[in-house]
PDB file of C-alpha atoms in Angstrom:
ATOM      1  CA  UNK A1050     -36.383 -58.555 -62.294  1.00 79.00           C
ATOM      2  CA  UNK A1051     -35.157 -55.538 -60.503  1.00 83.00           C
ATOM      3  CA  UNK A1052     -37.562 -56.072 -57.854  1.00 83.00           C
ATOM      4  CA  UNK A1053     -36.480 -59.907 -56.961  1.00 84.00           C
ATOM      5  CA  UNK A1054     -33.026 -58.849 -57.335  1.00 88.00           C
ATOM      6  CA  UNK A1055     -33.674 -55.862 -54.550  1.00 87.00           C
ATOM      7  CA  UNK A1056     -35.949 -58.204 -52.703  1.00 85.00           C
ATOM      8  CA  UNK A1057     -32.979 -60.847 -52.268  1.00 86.00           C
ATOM      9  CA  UNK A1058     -30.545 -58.320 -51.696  1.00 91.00           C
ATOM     10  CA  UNK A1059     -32.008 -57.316 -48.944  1.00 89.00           C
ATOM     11  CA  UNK A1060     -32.512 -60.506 -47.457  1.00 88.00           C
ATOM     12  CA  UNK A1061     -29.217 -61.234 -47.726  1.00 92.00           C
ATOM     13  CA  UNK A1062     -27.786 -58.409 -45.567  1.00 94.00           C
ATOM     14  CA  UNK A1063     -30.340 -58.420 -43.110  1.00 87.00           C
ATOM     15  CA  UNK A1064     -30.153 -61.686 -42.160  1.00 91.00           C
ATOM     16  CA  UNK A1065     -26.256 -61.187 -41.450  1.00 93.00           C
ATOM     17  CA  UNK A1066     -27.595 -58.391 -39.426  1.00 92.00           C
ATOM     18  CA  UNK A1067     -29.933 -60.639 -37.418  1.00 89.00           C
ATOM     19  CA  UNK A1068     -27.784 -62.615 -36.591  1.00 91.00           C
ATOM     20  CA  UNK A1069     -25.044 -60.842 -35.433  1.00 92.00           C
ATOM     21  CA  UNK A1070     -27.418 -58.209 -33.274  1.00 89.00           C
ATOM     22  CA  UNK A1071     -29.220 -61.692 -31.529  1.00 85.00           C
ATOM     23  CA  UNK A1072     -25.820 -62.297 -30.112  1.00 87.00           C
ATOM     24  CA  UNK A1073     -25.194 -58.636 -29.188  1.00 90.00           C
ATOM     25  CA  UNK A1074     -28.846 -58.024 -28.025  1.00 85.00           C
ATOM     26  CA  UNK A1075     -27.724 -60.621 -25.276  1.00 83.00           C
ATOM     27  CA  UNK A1076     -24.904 -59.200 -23.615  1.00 87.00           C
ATOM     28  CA  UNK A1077     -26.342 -55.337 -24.320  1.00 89.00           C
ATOM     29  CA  UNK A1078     -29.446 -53.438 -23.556  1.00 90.00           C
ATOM     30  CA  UNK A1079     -31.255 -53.735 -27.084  1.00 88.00           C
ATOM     31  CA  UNK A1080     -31.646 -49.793 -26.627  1.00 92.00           C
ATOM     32  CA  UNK A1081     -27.781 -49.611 -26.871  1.00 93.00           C
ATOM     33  CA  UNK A1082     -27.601 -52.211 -29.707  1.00 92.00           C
ATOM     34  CA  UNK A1083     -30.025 -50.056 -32.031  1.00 93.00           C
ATOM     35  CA  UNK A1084     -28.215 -46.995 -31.083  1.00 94.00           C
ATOM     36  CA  UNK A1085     -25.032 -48.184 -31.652  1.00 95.00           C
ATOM     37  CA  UNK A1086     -26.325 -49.423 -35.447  1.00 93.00           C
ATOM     38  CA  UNK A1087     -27.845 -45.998 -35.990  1.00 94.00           C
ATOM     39  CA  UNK A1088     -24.753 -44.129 -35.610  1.00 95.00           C
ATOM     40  CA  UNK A1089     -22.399 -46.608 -37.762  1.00 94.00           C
ATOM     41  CA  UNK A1090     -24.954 -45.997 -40.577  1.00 93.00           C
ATOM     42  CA  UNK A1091     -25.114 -42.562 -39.849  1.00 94.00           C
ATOM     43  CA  UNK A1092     -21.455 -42.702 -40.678  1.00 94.00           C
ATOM     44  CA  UNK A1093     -21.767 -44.833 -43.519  1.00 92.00           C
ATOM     45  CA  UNK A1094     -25.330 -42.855 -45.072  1.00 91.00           C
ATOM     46  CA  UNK A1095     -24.324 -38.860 -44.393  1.00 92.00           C
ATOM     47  CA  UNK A1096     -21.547 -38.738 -46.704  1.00 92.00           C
ATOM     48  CA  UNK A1097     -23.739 -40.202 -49.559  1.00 88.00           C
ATOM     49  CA  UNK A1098     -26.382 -38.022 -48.757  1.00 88.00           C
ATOM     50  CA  UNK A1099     -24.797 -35.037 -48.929  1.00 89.00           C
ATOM     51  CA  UNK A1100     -23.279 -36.421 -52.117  1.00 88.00           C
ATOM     52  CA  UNK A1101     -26.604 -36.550 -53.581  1.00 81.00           C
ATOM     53  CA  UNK A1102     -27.403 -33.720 -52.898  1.00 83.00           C
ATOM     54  CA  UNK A1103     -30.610 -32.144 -51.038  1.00 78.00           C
ATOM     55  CA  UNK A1104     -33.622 -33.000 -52.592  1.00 77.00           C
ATOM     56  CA  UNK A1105     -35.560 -29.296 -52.912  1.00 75.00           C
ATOM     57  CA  UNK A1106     -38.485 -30.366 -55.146  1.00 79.00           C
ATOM     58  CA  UNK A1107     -39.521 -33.144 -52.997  1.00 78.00           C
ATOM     59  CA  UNK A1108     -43.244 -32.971 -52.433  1.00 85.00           C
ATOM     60  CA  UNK A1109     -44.100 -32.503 -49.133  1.00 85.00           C
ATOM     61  CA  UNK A1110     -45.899 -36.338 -49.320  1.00 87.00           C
ATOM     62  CA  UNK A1111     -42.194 -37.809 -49.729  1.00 86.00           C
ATOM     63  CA  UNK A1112     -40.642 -36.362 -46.475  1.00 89.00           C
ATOM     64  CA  UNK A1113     -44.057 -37.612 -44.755  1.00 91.00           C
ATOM     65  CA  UNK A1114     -42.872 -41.241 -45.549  1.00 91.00           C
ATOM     66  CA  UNK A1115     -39.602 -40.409 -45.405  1.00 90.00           C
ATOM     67  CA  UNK A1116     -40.411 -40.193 -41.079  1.00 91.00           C
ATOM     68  CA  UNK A1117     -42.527 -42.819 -41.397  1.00 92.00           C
ATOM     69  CA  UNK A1118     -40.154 -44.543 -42.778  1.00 90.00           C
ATOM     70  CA  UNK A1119     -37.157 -43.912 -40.213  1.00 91.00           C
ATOM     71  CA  UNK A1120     -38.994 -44.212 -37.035  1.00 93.00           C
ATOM     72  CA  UNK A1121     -41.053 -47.547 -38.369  1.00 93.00           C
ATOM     73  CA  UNK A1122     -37.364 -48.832 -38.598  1.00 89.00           C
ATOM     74  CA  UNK A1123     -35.955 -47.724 -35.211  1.00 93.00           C
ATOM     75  CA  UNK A1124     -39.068 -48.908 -33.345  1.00 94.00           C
ATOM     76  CA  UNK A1125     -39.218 -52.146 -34.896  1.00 93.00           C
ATOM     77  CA  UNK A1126     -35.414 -52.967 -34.571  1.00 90.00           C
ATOM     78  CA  UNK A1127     -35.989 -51.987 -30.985  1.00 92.00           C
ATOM     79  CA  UNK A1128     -38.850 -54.778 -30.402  1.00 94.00           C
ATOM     80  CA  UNK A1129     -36.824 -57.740 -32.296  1.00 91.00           C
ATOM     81  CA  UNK A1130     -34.042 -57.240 -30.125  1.00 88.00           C
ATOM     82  CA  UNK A1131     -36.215 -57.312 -26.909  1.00 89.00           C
ATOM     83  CA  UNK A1132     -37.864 -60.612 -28.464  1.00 88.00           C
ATOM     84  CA  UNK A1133     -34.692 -61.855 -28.644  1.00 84.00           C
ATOM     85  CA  UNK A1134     -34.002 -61.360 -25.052  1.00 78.00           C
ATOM     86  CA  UNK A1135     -36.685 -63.951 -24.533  1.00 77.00           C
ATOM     87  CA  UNK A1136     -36.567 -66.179 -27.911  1.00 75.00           C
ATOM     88  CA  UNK A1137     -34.429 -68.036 -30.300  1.00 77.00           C
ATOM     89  CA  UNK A1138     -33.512 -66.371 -33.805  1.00 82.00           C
ATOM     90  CA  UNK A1139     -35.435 -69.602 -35.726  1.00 74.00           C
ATOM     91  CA  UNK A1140     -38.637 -68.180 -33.891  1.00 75.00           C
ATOM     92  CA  UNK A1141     -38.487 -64.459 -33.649  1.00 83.00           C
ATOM     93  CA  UNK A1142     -36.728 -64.087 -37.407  1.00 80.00           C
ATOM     94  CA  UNK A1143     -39.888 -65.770 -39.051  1.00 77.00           C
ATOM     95  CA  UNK A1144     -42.379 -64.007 -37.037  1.00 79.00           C
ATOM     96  CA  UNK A1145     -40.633 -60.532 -37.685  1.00 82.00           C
ATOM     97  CA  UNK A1146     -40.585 -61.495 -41.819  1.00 76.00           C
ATOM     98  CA  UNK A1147     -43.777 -60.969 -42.154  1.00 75.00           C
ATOM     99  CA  UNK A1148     -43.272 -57.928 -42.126  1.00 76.00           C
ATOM    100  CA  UNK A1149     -42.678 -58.215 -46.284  1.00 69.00           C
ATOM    101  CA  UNK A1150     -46.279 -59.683 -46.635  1.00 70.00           C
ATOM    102  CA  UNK A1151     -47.689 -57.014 -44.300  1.00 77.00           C
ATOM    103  CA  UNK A1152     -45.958 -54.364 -46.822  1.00 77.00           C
ATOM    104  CA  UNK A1153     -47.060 -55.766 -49.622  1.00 72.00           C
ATOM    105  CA  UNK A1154     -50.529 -55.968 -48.759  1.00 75.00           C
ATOM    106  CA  UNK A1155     -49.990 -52.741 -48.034  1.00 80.00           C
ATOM    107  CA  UNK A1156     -49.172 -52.009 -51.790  1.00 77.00           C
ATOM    108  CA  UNK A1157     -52.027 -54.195 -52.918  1.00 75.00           C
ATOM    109  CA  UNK A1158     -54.499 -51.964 -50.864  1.00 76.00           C
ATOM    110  CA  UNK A1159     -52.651 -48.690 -52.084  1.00 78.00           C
ATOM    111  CA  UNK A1160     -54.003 -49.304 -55.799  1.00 77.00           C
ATOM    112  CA  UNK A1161     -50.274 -51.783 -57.190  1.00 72.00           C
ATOM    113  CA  UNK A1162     -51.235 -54.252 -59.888  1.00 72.00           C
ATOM    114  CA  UNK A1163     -49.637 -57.874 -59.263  1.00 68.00           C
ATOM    115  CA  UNK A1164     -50.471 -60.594 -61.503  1.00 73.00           C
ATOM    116  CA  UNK A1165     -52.861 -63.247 -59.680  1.00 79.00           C
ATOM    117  CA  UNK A1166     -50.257 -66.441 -60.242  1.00 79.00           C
ATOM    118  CA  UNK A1167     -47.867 -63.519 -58.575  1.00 75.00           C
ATOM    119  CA  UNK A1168     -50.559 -63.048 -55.412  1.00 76.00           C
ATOM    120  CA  UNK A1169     -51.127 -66.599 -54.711  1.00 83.00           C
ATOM    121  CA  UNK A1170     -47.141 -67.130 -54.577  1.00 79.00           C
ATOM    122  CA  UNK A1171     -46.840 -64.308 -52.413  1.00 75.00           C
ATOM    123  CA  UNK A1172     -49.611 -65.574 -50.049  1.00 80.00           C
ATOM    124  CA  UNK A1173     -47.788 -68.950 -49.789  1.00 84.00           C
ATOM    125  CA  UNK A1174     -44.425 -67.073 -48.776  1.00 77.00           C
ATOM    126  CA  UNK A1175     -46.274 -65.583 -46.250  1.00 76.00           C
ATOM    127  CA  UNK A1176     -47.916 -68.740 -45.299  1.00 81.00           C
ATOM    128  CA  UNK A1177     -44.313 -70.548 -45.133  1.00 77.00           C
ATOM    129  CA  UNK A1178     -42.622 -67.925 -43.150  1.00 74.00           C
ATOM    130  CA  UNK A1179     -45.749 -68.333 -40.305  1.00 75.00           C
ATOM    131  CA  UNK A1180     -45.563 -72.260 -40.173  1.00 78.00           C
ATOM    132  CA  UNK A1181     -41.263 -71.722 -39.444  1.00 70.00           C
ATOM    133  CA  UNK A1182     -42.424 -69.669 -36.958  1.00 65.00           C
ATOM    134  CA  UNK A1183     -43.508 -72.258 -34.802  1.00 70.00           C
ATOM    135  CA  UNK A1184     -41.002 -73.297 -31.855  1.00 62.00           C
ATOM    136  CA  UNK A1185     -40.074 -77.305 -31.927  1.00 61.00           C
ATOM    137  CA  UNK A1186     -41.591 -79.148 -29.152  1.00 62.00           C
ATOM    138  CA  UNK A1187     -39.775 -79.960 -25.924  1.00 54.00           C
ATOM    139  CA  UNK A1188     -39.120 -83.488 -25.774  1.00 54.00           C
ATOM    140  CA  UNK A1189     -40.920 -85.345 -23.558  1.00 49.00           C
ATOM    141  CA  UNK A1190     -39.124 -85.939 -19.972  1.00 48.00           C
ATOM    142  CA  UNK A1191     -36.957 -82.512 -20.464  1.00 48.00           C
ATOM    143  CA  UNK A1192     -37.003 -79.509 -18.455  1.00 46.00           C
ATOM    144  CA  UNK A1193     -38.430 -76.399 -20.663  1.00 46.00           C
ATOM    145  CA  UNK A1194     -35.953 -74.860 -21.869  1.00 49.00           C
ATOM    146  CA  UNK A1195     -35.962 -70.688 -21.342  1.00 50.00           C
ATOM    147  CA  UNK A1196     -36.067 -69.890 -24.891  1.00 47.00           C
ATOM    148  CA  UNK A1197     -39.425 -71.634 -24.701  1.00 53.00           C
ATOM    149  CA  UNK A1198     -40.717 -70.470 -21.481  1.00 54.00           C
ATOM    150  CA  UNK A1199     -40.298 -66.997 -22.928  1.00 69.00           C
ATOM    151  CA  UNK A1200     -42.320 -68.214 -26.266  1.00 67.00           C
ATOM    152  CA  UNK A1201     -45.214 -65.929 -25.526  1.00 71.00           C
ATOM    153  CA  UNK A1202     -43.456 -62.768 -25.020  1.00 82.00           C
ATOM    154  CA  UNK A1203     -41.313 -63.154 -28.155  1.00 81.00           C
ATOM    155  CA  UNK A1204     -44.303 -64.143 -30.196  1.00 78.00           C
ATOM    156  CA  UNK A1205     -45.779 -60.518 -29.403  1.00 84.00           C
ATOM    157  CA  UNK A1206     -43.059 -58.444 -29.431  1.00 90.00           C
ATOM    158  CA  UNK A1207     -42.027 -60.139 -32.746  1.00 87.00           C
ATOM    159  CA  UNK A1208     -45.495 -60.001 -34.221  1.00 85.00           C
ATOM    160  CA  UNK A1209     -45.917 -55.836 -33.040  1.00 91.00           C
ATOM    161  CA  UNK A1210     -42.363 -55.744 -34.711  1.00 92.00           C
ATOM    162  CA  UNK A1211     -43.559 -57.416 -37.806  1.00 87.00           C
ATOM    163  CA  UNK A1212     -46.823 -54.925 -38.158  1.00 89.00           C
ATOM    164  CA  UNK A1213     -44.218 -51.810 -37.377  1.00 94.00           C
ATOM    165  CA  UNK A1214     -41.648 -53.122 -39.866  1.00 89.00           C
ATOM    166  CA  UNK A1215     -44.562 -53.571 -42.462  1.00 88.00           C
ATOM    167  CA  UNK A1216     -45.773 -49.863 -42.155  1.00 90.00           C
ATOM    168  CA  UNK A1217     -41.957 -49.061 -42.512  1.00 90.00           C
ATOM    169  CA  UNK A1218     -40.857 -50.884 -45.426  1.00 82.00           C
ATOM    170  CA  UNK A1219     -43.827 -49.446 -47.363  1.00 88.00           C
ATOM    171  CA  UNK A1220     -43.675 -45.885 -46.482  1.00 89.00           C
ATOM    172  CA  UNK A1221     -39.473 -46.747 -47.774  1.00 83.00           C
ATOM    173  CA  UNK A1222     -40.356 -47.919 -51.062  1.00 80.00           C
ATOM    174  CA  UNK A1223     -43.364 -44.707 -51.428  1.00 85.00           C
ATOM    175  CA  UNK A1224     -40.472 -42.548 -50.430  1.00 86.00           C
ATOM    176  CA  UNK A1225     -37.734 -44.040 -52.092  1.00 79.00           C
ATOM    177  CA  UNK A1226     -40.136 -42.863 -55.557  1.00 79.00           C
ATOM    178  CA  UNK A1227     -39.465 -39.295 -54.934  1.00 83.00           C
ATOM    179  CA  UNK A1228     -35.933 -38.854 -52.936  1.00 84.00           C
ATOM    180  CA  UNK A1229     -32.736 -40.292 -53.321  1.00 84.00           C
ATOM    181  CA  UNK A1230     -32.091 -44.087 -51.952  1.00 79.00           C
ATOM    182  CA  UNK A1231     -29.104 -42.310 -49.869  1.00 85.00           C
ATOM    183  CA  UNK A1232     -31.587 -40.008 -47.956  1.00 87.00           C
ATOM    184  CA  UNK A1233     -34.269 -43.052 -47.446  1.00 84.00           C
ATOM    185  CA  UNK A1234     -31.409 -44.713 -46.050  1.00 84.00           C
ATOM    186  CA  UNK A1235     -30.998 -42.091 -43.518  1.00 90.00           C
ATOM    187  CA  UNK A1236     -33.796 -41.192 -42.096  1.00 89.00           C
ATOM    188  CA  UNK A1237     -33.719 -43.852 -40.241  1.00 89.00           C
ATOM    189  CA  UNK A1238     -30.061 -43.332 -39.142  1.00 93.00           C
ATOM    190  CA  UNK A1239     -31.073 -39.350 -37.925  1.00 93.00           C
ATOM    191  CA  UNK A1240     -34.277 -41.039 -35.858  1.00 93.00           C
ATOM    192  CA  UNK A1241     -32.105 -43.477 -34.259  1.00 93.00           C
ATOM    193  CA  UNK A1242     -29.092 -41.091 -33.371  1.00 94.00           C
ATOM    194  CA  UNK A1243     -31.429 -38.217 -32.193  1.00 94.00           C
ATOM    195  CA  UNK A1244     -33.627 -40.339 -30.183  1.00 92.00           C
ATOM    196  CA  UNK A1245     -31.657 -43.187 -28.904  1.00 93.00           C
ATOM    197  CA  UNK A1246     -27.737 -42.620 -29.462  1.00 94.00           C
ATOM    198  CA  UNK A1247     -27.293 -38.548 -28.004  1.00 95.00           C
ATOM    199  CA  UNK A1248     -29.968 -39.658 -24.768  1.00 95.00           C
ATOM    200  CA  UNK A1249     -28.063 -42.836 -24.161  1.00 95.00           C
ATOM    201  CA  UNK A1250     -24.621 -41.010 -24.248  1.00 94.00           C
ATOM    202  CA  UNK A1251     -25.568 -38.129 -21.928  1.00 94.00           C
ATOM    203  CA  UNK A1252     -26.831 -40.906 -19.642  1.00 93.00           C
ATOM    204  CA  UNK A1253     -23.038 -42.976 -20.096  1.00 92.00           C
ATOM    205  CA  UNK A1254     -24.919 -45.463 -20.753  1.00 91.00           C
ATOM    206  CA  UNK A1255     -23.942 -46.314 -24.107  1.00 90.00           C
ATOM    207  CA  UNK A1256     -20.937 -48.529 -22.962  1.00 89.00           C
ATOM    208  CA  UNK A1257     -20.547 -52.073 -24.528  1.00 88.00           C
ATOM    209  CA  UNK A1258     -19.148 -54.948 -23.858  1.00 85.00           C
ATOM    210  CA  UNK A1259     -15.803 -56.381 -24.623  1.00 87.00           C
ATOM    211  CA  UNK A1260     -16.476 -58.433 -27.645  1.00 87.00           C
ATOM    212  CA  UNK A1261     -19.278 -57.242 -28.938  1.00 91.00           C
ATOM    213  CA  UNK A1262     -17.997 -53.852 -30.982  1.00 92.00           C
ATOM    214  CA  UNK A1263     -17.121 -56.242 -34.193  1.00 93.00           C
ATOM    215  CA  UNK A1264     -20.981 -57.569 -34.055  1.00 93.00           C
ATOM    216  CA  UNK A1265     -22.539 -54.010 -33.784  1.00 93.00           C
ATOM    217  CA  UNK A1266     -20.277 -53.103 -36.822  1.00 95.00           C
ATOM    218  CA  UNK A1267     -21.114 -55.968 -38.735  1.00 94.00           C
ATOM    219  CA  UNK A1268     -24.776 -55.332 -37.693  1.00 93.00           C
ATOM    220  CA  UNK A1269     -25.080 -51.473 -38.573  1.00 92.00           C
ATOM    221  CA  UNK A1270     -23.231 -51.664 -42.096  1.00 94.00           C
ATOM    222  CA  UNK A1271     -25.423 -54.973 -43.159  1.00 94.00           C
ATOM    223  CA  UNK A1272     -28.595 -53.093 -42.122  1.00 89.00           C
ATOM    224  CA  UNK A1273     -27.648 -50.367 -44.161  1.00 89.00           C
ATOM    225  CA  UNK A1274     -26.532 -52.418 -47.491  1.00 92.00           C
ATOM    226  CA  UNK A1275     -29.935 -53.791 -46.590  1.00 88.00           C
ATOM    227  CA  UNK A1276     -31.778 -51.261 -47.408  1.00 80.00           C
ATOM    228  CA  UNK A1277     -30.349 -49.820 -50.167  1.00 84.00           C
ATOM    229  CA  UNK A1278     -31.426 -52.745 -51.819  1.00 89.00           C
ATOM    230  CA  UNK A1279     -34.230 -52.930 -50.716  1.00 83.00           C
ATOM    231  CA  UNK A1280     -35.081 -49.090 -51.642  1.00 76.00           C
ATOM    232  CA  UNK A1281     -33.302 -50.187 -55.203  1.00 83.00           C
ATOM    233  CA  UNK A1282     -35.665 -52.906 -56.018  1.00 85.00           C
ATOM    234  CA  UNK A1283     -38.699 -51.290 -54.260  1.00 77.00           C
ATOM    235  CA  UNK A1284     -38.513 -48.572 -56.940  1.00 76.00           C
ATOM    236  CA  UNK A1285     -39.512 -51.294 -59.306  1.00 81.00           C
ATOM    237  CA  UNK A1286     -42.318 -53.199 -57.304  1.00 78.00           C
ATOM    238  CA  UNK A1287     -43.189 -52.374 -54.044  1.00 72.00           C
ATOM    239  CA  UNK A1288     -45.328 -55.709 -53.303  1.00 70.00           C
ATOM    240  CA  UNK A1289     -42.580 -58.213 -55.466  1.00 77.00           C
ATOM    241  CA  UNK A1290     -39.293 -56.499 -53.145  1.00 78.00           C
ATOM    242  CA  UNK A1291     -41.641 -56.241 -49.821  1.00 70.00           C
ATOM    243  CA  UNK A1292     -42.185 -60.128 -49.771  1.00 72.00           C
ATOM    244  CA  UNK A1293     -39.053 -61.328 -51.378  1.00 76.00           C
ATOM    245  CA  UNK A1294     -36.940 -59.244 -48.314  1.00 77.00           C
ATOM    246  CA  UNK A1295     -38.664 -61.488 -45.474  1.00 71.00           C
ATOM    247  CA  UNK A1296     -36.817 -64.253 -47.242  1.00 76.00           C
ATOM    248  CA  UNK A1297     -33.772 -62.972 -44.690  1.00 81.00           C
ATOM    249  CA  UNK A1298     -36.141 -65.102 -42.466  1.00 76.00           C
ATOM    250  CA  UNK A1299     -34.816 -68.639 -43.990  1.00 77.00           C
ATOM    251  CA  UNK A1300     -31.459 -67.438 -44.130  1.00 85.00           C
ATOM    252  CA  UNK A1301     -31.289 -66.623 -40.359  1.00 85.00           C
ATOM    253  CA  UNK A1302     -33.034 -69.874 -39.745  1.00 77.00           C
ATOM    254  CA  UNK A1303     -30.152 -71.944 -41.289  1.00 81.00           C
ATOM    255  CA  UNK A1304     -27.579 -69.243 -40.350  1.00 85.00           C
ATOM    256  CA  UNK A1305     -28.337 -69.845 -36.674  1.00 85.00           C
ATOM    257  CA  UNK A1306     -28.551 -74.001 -36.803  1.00 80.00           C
ATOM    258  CA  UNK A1307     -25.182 -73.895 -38.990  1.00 84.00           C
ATOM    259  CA  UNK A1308     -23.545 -71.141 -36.729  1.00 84.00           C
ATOM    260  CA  UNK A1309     -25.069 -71.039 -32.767  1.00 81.00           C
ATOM    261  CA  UNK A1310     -26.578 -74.530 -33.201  1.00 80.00           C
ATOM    262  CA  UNK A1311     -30.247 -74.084 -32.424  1.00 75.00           C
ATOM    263  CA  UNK A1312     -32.120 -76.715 -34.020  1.00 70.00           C
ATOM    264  CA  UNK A1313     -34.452 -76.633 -35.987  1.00 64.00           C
ATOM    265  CA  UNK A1314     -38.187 -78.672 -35.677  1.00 71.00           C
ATOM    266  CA  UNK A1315     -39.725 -80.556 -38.750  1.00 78.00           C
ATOM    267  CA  UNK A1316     -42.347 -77.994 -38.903  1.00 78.00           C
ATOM    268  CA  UNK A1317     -39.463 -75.449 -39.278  1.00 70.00           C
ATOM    269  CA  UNK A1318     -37.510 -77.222 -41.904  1.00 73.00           C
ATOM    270  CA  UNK A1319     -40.776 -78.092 -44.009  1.00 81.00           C
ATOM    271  CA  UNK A1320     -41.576 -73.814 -43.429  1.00 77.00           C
ATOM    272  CA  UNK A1321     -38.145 -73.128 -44.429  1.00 73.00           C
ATOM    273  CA  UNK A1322     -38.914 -75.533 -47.567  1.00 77.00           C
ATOM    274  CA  UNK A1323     -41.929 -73.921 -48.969  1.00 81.00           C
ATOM    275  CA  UNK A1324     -40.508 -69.926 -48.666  1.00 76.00           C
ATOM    276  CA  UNK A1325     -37.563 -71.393 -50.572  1.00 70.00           C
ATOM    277  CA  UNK A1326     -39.857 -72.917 -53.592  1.00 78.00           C
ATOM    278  CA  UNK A1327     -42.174 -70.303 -53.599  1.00 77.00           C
ATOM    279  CA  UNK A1328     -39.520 -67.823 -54.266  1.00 68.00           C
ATOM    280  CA  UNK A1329     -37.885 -69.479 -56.630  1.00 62.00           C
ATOM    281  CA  UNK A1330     -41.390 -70.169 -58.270  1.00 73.00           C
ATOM    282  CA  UNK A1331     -41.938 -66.043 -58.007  1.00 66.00           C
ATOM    283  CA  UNK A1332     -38.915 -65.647 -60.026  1.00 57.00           C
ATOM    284  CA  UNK A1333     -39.786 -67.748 -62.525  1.00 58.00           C
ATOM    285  CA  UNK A1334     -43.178 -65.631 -62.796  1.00 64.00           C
ATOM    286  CA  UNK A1335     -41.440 -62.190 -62.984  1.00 52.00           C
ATOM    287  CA  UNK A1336     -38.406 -62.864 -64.683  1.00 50.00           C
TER     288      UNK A1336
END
């Protein structure tokens, strides 16, 4: 239960952070977007590391995810935000969720038991979250629109984001087994600062734009809640969490036809429709 309740979490925040970085990855270099996330959780995640103290006995296998696991997360926020440049949320968000399935086969390869019924639900989220992927049809008689024209590039960037994201989240929850969820957390934040923030600054060019410093807030602090929950449930199930945090893909789906008005195809909705059963179907089998 632990592990849906992680899982969900996690979805939760990061599709709040989706959706407000696809408005700032628009009026920002995504470079300065990510950077600007890394150092609000590096405010957020220092304090509670060093609260936790350093973890000494770590084996030296831990710290080994541990980078994994921060630079998997910097690269791949780095690619959704450049699919965004050329893509709608409803068709990079389900692309990128994938990410969960990619994990948890992952896990499944790595030796974790999951009950079949369990598999075959998890293969249909993953199945669900690939059919919402696909971009509605221009009507007939309309100019394409540039969100489509752009379909190809986001589909790659978000699928290379979905593979990097995968290799992430599983190298979290491997780490997250040996060192506090506060220095998981992190790593991530350190990568980020070091290697996007501090180059960016000495270059002035981490300016932003009027407007946008309430989105990057919102952005950094959800990705962070994010994946303490995600870390949290992961310690129960790697597999179970993995696949129930791409549900942040339905969530940004709706989020961004309620909020920014993209619509949404049939083929979307009825994608959107089967991640939502077959989660509530995998809690039913775990709870």
């Amino acid at each position: 239960m632990i592990a849906i309740l992680g899982g969900l979490g996690a979805a939760i925040c990061w599709s709040v952070s989706t959706l407000c970085s696809s408005r700032s990855s628009r009026r920002l270099d995504p470079l300065v977007v990510v950077a600007w996330m890394m150092l609000v959780g590096l405010v957020i995640t220092a304090p509670l590391a060093v609260a936790a103290g350093s973890p000494d006995r770590a084996p030296a296998s831990a710290w080994a995810w541990l980078a994994i696991s921060g630079g998997g997360n910097v690269a791949g926020l780095v690619l959704v935000y450049r699919a965004m440049h050329h893509g709608q949320v409803s068709l990079v968000a389900p692309l990128v969720s994938t990410e969960g399935a990619i994990a948890g086969v992952i896990a499944l390869l790595a030796g974790e038991r999951v009950a079949p019924a369990a598999l075959v639900t998890l293969a249909v989220i993953a199945a669900g979250v690939c059919v919402a992927a696909v971009p509605a049809r221009t009507p007939a008689g309309q100019p394409v629109s540039p969100h489509r024209a752009g379909h190809a590039r986001a589909v790659g960037l978000a699928a290379l984001a979905a593979v990097v994201f995968g290799a992430s989240l599983y190298a979290t929850g491997r780490a997250g087994t040996e060192l506090p969820s506060a220095w998981v957390v992190l790593a991530a934040r350190v990568v980020g600062t070091v290697a996007l923030a501090v180059p960016l600054a000495l270059a002035g060019r981490l300016r932003i734009a009027p407007g946008t410093a309430p989105l990057l807030l919102a952005s950094g602090v959800a990705e962070v809640l994010g994946f303490f929950s995600f870390t949290w449930g992961a310690g129960h199930g790697i597999a179970i969490a993995s696949v129930l945090s791409s549900q942040f893909a339905a969530l940004s789906l709706l989020g961004a036809y309620l909020v920014f008005g993209e619509r949404l195809g049939r083929l979307q909705l009825g994608g959107v429709a089967v991640v939502i059963v077959a989660v509530a179907v995998l809690s039913g089998l775990r709870a």
